[in-house]
Amino acid sequence: MWLWLQYHGSHFVLAALVEVALCQRPKVASPLDCFLSGPVRLCGSVFNMYDVSDRAFLAFSVDYGYVSRCSEDKSLLRRALLQRRDDFVASGAALAAGSALTGSVTRLLLECPVDHIIAAYVPMRGEPDPIAGVAAAGRVLALPVVCGRDQPLVFRRWRPGDPLEEGLWGTRHPPASCPSVVPSMVLVPAVGFTGSGTRLGYGGGFYDRTLPGLSAPGSRVPAFAVAWECQRVDALPTEPHDIVLDGWVTEAGFCRLDLTGPSGLS
């Protein structure tokens, strides 16, 4: 980590370049602006001496302000992680990893009551497929429906082999004839995730809007990120609306999180 601290008039200026998990050799220099909010502000530009697909500026707390370009950071890291996932799938490694991930999903769901409704998703763009794991565990399956921009998701019950309809932004969902349900657990697609339950999605905010509304007062519907192990990073930029998940599932296993830390990989 590299820090620059300068004094300009009545303001201290802090610029921080934070290395994340996508570590590779230094490449060409690329200028990245880093804006600070509040009393702390940036003078000039900070140059990232690494390829933009390998590094990102992360939100960095200071006494009276913070680096406030989370959206730009997320977009930068999202592109890098999507490329990493594309490369993983193109290499053929996802074929073997898919069977292992199905086993991870199945083991996670076997810990749930038999009558629990599990919300999964129809995979696209190289995402791992959780549906086979739900079926193998014998649990009731539901799939999300994207209703529109800035709208929460709704979930409809669905059985593997039943028809699906084309939805918004390349999604597919059960037809309106399928009953709407409230899931007992949600398996969430992730572009990236961390060991502390932070998730990076596609930027639409659908699950961040949806998950709080699923839980009754005093309860919580657990949500688990589903991703390939190559999508794990050490840190992600976060914003106040970002929901921390209850764990994750990959081809390497699954992990439940609690208030004191991870309960372990299974």
mmCIF file of C-alpha atoms in Angstrom:
data_model
loop_
_atom_site.group_PDB
_atom_site.id
_atom_site.type_symbol
_atom_site.label_atom_id
_atom_site.label_comp_id
_atom_site.label_asym_id
_atom_site.label_seq_id
_atom_site.Cartn_x
_atom_site.Cartn_y
_atom_site.Cartn_z
ATOM 1 C CA MET A 1 0.000 0.000 0.000
ATOM 2 C CA TRP A 2 1.291 3.473 -0.900
ATOM 3 C CA LEU A 3 0.135 6.704 0.756
ATOM 4 C CA TRP A 4 0.688 10.336 -0.147
ATOM 5 C CA LEU A 5 -0.127 12.976 2.460
ATOM 6 C CA GLN A 6 0.154 16.660 1.599
ATOM 7 C CA TYR A 7 -0.884 19.895 3.252
ATOM 8 C CA HIS A 8 -2.684 22.528 1.189
ATOM 9 C CA GLY A 9 -3.973 25.542 3.092
ATOM 10 C CA SER A 10 -6.461 24.359 5.704
ATOM 11 C CA HIS A 11 -6.806 20.887 4.203
ATOM 12 C CA PHE A 12 -4.823 17.723 4.463
ATOM 13 C CA VAL A 13 -4.767 15.711 1.252
ATOM 14 C CA LEU A 14 -4.565 11.937 1.333
ATOM 15 C CA ALA A 15 -4.251 9.700 -1.696
ATOM 16 C CA ALA A 16 -4.145 5.965 -1.191
ATOM 17 C CA LEU A 17 -3.489 3.155 -3.615
ATOM 18 C CA VAL A 18 -4.676 -0.075 -2.078
ATOM 19 C CA GLU A 19 -3.634 -3.375 -3.558
ATOM 20 C CA VAL A 20 -6.418 -5.935 -3.860
ATOM 21 C CA ALA A 21 -6.263 -9.642 -4.520
ATOM 22 C CA LEU A 22 -5.839 -9.355 -8.281
ATOM 23 C CA CYS A 23 -2.060 -9.215 -8.007
ATOM 24 C CA GLN A 24 0.108 -9.553 -11.071
ATOM 25 C CA ARG A 25 3.334 -8.032 -12.370
ATOM 26 C CA PRO A 26 3.535 -4.249 -12.867
ATOM 27 C CA LYS A 27 2.467 -3.216 -16.348
ATOM 28 C CA VAL A 28 1.878 0.084 -18.114
ATOM 29 C CA ALA A 29 1.080 3.188 -16.106
ATOM 30 C CA SER A 30 -2.534 4.340 -16.177
ATOM 31 C CA PRO A 31 -3.806 7.558 -14.547
ATOM 32 C CA LEU A 32 -6.612 7.081 -12.073
ATOM 33 C CA ASP A 33 -8.249 10.045 -10.444
ATOM 34 C CA CYS A 34 -9.041 9.696 -6.776
ATOM 35 C CA PHE A 35 -11.573 12.097 -5.278
ATOM 36 C CA LEU A 36 -11.985 12.777 -1.582
ATOM 37 C CA SER A 37 -15.098 14.150 0.053
ATOM 38 C CA GLY A 38 -15.602 16.319 3.083
ATOM 39 C CA PRO A 39 -12.695 18.358 4.493
ATOM 40 C CA VAL A 40 -10.220 15.958 2.907
ATOM 41 C CA ARG A 41 -9.788 16.555 -0.829
ATOM 42 C CA LEU A 42 -7.440 15.591 -3.619
ATOM 43 C CA CYS A 43 -5.044 17.942 -5.370
ATOM 44 C CA GLY A 44 -3.869 16.473 -8.669
ATOM 45 C CA SER A 45 -3.943 12.915 -9.931
ATOM 46 C CA VAL A 46 -2.529 9.701 -8.570
ATOM 47 C CA PHE A 47 -0.949 7.334 -11.090
ATOM 48 C CA ASN A 48 -1.519 3.632 -10.762
ATOM 49 C CA MET A 49 1.668 1.966 -12.023
ATOM 50 C CA TYR A 50 -0.166 -1.286 -12.621
ATOM 51 C CA ASP A 51 -2.566 -2.413 -15.279
ATOM 52 C CA VAL A 52 -6.081 -1.184 -14.481
ATOM 53 C CA SER A 53 -7.404 -4.747 -14.590
ATOM 54 C CA ASP A 54 -5.124 -5.731 -11.695
ATOM 55 C CA ARG A 55 -5.450 -2.873 -9.190
ATOM 56 C CA ALA A 56 -8.210 -0.666 -7.869
ATOM 57 C CA PHE A 57 -8.585 2.287 -5.588
ATOM 58 C CA LEU A 58 -10.650 1.257 -2.591
ATOM 59 C CA ALA A 59 -12.648 3.393 -0.207
ATOM 60 C CA PHE A 60 -10.226 4.420 2.509
ATOM 61 C CA SER A 61 -11.358 5.945 5.804
ATOM 62 C CA VAL A 62 -9.567 8.940 7.300
ATOM 63 C CA ASP A 63 -10.374 11.157 10.279
ATOM 64 C CA TYR A 64 -12.663 13.627 8.516
ATOM 65 C CA GLY A 65 -13.433 12.166 5.128
ATOM 66 C CA TYR A 66 -12.969 9.219 2.829
ATOM 67 C CA VAL A 67 -12.118 8.307 -0.724
ATOM 68 C CA SER A 68 -15.469 8.564 -2.439
ATOM 69 C CA ARG A 69 -15.130 6.965 -5.842
ATOM 70 C CA CYS A 70 -16.698 3.640 -4.915
ATOM 71 C CA SER A 71 -18.750 3.459 -8.095
ATOM 72 C CA GLU A 72 -15.681 3.934 -10.278
ATOM 73 C CA ASP A 73 -13.736 1.415 -8.184
ATOM 74 C CA LYS A 74 -16.511 -1.140 -8.534
ATOM 75 C CA SER A 75 -16.703 -0.681 -12.281
ATOM 76 C CA LEU A 76 -12.942 -1.137 -12.617
ATOM 77 C CA LEU A 77 -12.877 -4.250 -10.484
ATOM 78 C CA ARG A 78 -16.039 -5.639 -12.097
ATOM 79 C CA ARG A 79 -14.435 -5.574 -15.529
ATOM 80 C CA ALA A 80 -11.357 -7.358 -14.221
ATOM 81 C CA LEU A 81 -13.353 -10.055 -12.444
ATOM 82 C CA LEU A 82 -15.653 -10.653 -15.403
ATOM 83 C CA GLN A 83 -12.593 -11.129 -17.595
ATOM 84 C CA ARG A 84 -11.145 -13.514 -15.029
ATOM 85 C CA ARG A 85 -14.380 -15.521 -15.067
ATOM 86 C CA ASP A 86 -14.439 -15.549 -18.877
ATOM 87 C CA ASP A 87 -10.878 -16.871 -18.924
ATOM 88 C CA PHE A 88 -11.731 -19.539 -16.357
ATOM 89 C CA VAL A 89 -14.682 -20.779 -18.420
ATOM 90 C CA ALA A 90 -12.758 -20.575 -21.707
ATOM 91 C CA SER A 91 -9.986 -22.733 -20.233
ATOM 92 C CA GLY A 92 -12.431 -25.592 -19.700
ATOM 93 C CA ALA A 93 -11.829 -25.620 -15.948
ATOM 94 C CA ALA A 94 -15.472 -24.756 -15.252
ATOM 95 C CA LEU A 95 -16.618 -28.153 -16.538
ATOM 96 C CA ALA A 96 -15.001 -30.037 -13.664
ATOM 97 C CA ALA A 97 -15.616 -27.208 -11.203
ATOM 98 C CA GLY A 98 -19.334 -27.276 -11.998
ATOM 99 C CA SER A 99 -19.754 -30.763 -10.562
ATOM 100 C CA ALA A 100 -17.865 -29.761 -7.440
ATOM 101 C CA LEU A 101 -20.015 -26.660 -7.040
ATOM 102 C CA THR A 102 -23.185 -28.724 -7.333
ATOM 103 C CA GLY A 103 -21.890 -30.821 -4.449
ATOM 104 C CA SER A 104 -21.178 -27.701 -2.392
ATOM 105 C CA VAL A 105 -24.694 -26.351 -2.950
ATOM 106 C CA THR A 106 -26.216 -29.719 -2.082
ATOM 107 C CA ARG A 107 -24.279 -30.010 1.196
ATOM 108 C CA LEU A 108 -25.277 -26.484 2.197
ATOM 109 C CA LEU A 109 -28.960 -27.103 1.515
ATOM 110 C CA LEU A 110 -29.049 -30.463 3.285
ATOM 111 C CA GLU A 111 -28.515 -28.453 6.470
ATOM 112 C CA CYS A 112 -31.817 -26.636 5.792
ATOM 113 C CA PRO A 113 -35.307 -27.928 6.635
ATOM 114 C CA VAL A 114 -36.841 -29.994 3.846
ATOM 115 C CA ASP A 115 -39.722 -27.567 3.299
ATOM 116 C CA HIS A 116 -37.468 -24.525 2.784
ATOM 117 C CA ILE A 117 -37.901 -22.649 -0.484
ATOM 118 C CA ILE A 118 -34.525 -21.949 -2.064
ATOM 119 C CA ALA A 119 -34.198 -19.052 -4.476
ATOM 120 C CA ALA A 120 -31.515 -19.666 -7.099
ATOM 121 C CA TYR A 121 -31.044 -18.160 -10.569
ATOM 122 C CA VAL A 122 -30.681 -19.146 -14.213
ATOM 123 C CA PRO A 123 -26.960 -18.753 -14.979
ATOM 124 C CA MET A 124 -25.672 -16.530 -17.758
ATOM 125 C CA ARG A 125 -22.320 -15.137 -18.904
ATOM 126 C CA GLY A 126 -20.260 -17.923 -17.367
ATOM 127 C CA GLU A 127 -21.958 -17.940 -13.960
ATOM 128 C CA PRO A 128 -21.941 -21.222 -12.032
ATOM 129 C CA ASP A 129 -25.255 -23.089 -12.057
ATOM 130 C CA PRO A 130 -26.787 -23.668 -8.605
ATOM 131 C CA ILE A 131 -30.003 -25.286 -9.840
ATOM 132 C CA ALA A 132 -28.673 -28.855 -9.971
ATOM 133 C CA GLY A 133 -27.566 -28.578 -6.358
ATOM 134 C CA VAL A 134 -31.015 -27.430 -5.242
ATOM 135 C CA ALA A 135 -32.604 -30.338 -7.105
ATOM 136 C CA ALA A 136 -30.111 -32.840 -5.674
ATOM 137 C CA ALA A 137 -30.934 -31.642 -2.164
ATOM 138 C CA GLY A 138 -34.650 -32.155 -2.832
ATOM 139 C CA ARG A 139 -35.567 -28.607 -1.877
ATOM 140 C CA VAL A 140 -38.311 -26.424 -3.364
ATOM 141 C CA LEU A 141 -36.841 -24.123 -6.019
ATOM 142 C CA ALA A 142 -37.743 -20.545 -6.899
ATOM 143 C CA LEU A 143 -36.252 -18.233 -9.506
ATOM 144 C CA PRO A 144 -36.110 -14.421 -9.610
ATOM 145 C CA VAL A 145 -38.018 -12.174 -11.978
ATOM 146 C CA VAL A 146 -36.539 -8.784 -12.895
ATOM 147 C CA CYS A 147 -39.527 -6.438 -12.939
ATOM 148 C CA GLY A 148 -37.739 -3.272 -14.035
ATOM 149 C CA ARG A 149 -34.991 -0.840 -13.221
ATOM 150 C CA ASP A 150 -34.842 0.162 -9.526
ATOM 151 C CA GLN A 151 -37.486 -2.455 -8.660
ATOM 152 C CA PRO A 152 -37.036 -5.345 -6.207
ATOM 153 C CA LEU A 153 -37.027 -8.866 -7.547
ATOM 154 C CA VAL A 154 -39.992 -11.198 -7.165
ATOM 155 C CA PHE A 155 -39.603 -14.975 -6.957
ATOM 156 C CA ARG A 156 -41.708 -17.648 -8.650
ATOM 157 C CA ARG A 157 -41.729 -21.333 -7.904
ATOM 158 C CA TRP A 158 -40.209 -23.439 -10.664
ATOM 159 C CA ARG A 159 -39.264 -27.054 -11.392
ATOM 160 C CA PRO A 160 -36.295 -28.060 -13.576
ATOM 161 C CA GLY A 161 -37.519 -28.843 -17.075
ATOM 162 C CA ASP A 162 -40.482 -26.454 -16.947
ATOM 163 C CA PRO A 163 -40.526 -23.618 -19.512
ATOM 164 C CA LEU A 164 -38.825 -20.273 -18.936
ATOM 165 C CA GLU A 165 -39.555 -16.886 -20.453
ATOM 166 C CA GLU A 166 -37.102 -14.306 -21.708
ATOM 167 C CA GLY A 167 -36.741 -11.419 -19.277
ATOM 168 C CA LEU A 168 -35.035 -8.060 -19.082
ATOM 169 C CA TRP A 169 -31.280 -7.680 -19.704
ATOM 170 C CA GLY A 170 -30.741 -11.234 -20.881
ATOM 171 C CA THR A 171 -32.384 -12.928 -17.897
ATOM 172 C CA ARG A 172 -34.845 -15.816 -18.017
ATOM 173 C CA HIS A 173 -37.610 -16.467 -15.513
ATOM 174 C CA PRO A 174 -40.684 -18.642 -14.849
ATOM 175 C CA PRO A 175 -43.920 -17.506 -16.521
ATOM 176 C CA ALA A 176 -46.595 -15.591 -14.638
ATOM 177 C CA SER A 177 -48.600 -18.817 -14.252
ATOM 178 C CA CYS A 178 -46.059 -20.004 -11.669
ATOM 179 C CA PRO A 179 -46.941 -18.975 -8.094
ATOM 180 C CA SER A 180 -45.008 -16.181 -6.416
ATOM 181 C CA VAL A 181 -43.274 -17.242 -3.207
ATOM 182 C CA VAL A 182 -41.098 -15.812 -0.443
ATOM 183 C CA PRO A 183 -37.839 -17.789 -0.289
ATOM 184 C CA SER A 184 -36.350 -19.174 2.898
ATOM 185 C CA MET A 185 -32.816 -18.799 1.519
ATOM 186 C CA VAL A 186 -31.389 -16.948 -1.466
ATOM 187 C CA LEU A 187 -28.464 -18.078 -3.625
ATOM 188 C CA VAL A 188 -27.103 -14.894 -5.163
ATOM 189 C CA PRO A 189 -24.945 -14.691 -8.300
ATOM 190 C CA ALA A 190 -21.730 -12.771 -7.718
ATOM 191 C CA VAL A 191 -19.127 -11.157 -9.919
ATOM 192 C CA GLY A 192 -16.807 -11.069 -6.900
ATOM 193 C CA PHE A 193 -16.924 -11.777 -3.172
ATOM 194 C CA THR A 194 -14.782 -11.571 -0.060
ATOM 195 C CA GLY A 195 -14.316 -13.782 2.958
ATOM 196 C CA SER A 196 -16.272 -11.305 5.065
ATOM 197 C CA GLY A 197 -19.444 -11.615 2.977
ATOM 198 C CA THR A 198 -19.095 -8.543 0.777
ATOM 199 C CA ARG A 199 -20.384 -9.104 -2.757
ATOM 200 C CA LEU A 200 -19.852 -7.352 -6.051
ATOM 201 C CA GLY A 201 -22.673 -7.750 -8.573
ATOM 202 C CA TYR A 202 -23.408 -6.310 -11.989
ATOM 203 C CA GLY A 203 -24.269 -2.880 -10.626
ATOM 204 C CA GLY A 204 -28.062 -2.953 -10.870
ATOM 205 C CA GLY A 205 -28.611 -3.180 -7.116
ATOM 206 C CA PHE A 206 -31.451 -5.699 -7.458
ATOM 207 C CA TYR A 207 -30.437 -7.974 -4.590
ATOM 208 C CA ASP A 208 -29.507 -5.045 -2.336
ATOM 209 C CA ARG A 209 -33.070 -3.755 -2.782
ATOM 210 C CA THR A 210 -34.712 -7.167 -2.517
ATOM 211 C CA LEU A 211 -33.070 -8.940 0.411
ATOM 212 C CA PRO A 212 -34.110 -6.553 3.226
ATOM 213 C CA GLY A 213 -37.756 -6.867 2.211
ATOM 214 C CA LEU A 214 -37.792 -10.658 2.421
ATOM 215 C CA SER A 215 -37.236 -10.878 6.168
ATOM 216 C CA ALA A 216 -39.969 -10.541 8.756
ATOM 217 C CA PRO A 217 -39.263 -8.374 11.841
ATOM 218 C CA GLY A 218 -36.790 -10.125 14.093
ATOM 219 C CA SER A 219 -35.726 -12.652 11.460
ATOM 220 C CA ARG A 220 -33.383 -12.817 8.495
ATOM 221 C CA VAL A 221 -33.597 -14.704 5.226
ATOM 222 C CA PRO A 222 -30.010 -15.900 4.687
ATOM 223 C CA ALA A 223 -28.315 -15.153 1.393
ATOM 224 C CA PHE A 224 -25.200 -16.835 0.009
ATOM 225 C CA ALA A 225 -23.006 -15.675 -2.860
ATOM 226 C CA VAL A 226 -22.480 -18.318 -5.546
ATOM 227 C CA ALA A 227 -19.313 -17.933 -7.594
ATOM 228 C CA TRP A 228 -16.221 -19.651 -8.868
ATOM 229 C CA GLU A 229 -13.302 -19.686 -6.458
ATOM 230 C CA CYS A 230 -11.311 -17.506 -8.877
ATOM 231 C CA GLN A 231 -13.766 -14.673 -8.161
ATOM 232 C CA ARG A 232 -12.741 -14.386 -4.511
ATOM 233 C CA VAL A 233 -10.820 -11.216 -3.617
ATOM 234 C CA ASP A 234 -9.371 -9.905 -0.364
ATOM 235 C CA ALA A 235 -11.310 -6.631 -0.357
ATOM 236 C CA LEU A 236 -14.081 -4.849 -2.229
ATOM 237 C CA PRO A 237 -15.182 -1.212 -2.258
ATOM 238 C CA THR A 238 -18.516 -0.844 -0.466
ATOM 239 C CA GLU A 239 -21.301 1.700 -0.232
ATOM 240 C CA PRO A 240 -23.932 2.140 2.516
ATOM 241 C CA HIS A 241 -26.615 0.249 0.564
ATOM 242 C CA ASP A 242 -24.453 -2.840 -0.001
ATOM 243 C CA ILE A 243 -25.824 -5.902 1.822
ATOM 244 C CA VAL A 244 -23.379 -8.180 3.623
ATOM 245 C CA LEU A 245 -24.230 -11.793 2.823
ATOM 246 C CA ASP A 246 -24.389 -14.769 5.172
ATOM 247 C CA GLY A 247 -21.739 -16.780 3.365
ATOM 248 C CA TRP A 248 -20.657 -18.094 0.025
ATOM 249 C CA VAL A 249 -20.597 -21.254 -2.105
ATOM 250 C CA THR A 250 -17.894 -22.206 -4.606
ATOM 251 C CA GLU A 251 -16.491 -25.393 -6.092
ATOM 252 C CA ALA A 252 -14.153 -25.496 -3.057
ATOM 253 C CA GLY A 253 -17.013 -25.757 -0.563
ATOM 254 C CA PHE A 254 -19.292 -23.413 1.329
ATOM 255 C CA CYS A 255 -18.910 -21.118 4.303
ATOM 256 C CA ARG A 256 -21.448 -19.699 6.734
ATOM 257 C CA LEU A 257 -20.657 -16.399 8.413
ATOM 258 C CA ASP A 258 -21.823 -15.162 11.794
ATOM 259 C CA LEU A 259 -21.263 -12.024 13.863
ATOM 260 C CA THR A 260 -17.936 -13.307 15.141
ATOM 261 C CA GLY A 261 -16.514 -14.557 11.839
ATOM 262 C CA PRO A 262 -16.675 -17.476 9.418
ATOM 263 C CA SER A 263 -17.861 -20.802 10.744
ATOM 264 C CA GLY A 264 -15.489 -22.639 8.442
ATOM 265 C CA LEU A 265 -15.313 -24.080 4.970
ATOM 266 C CA SER A 266 -17.330 -27.258 4.461
#
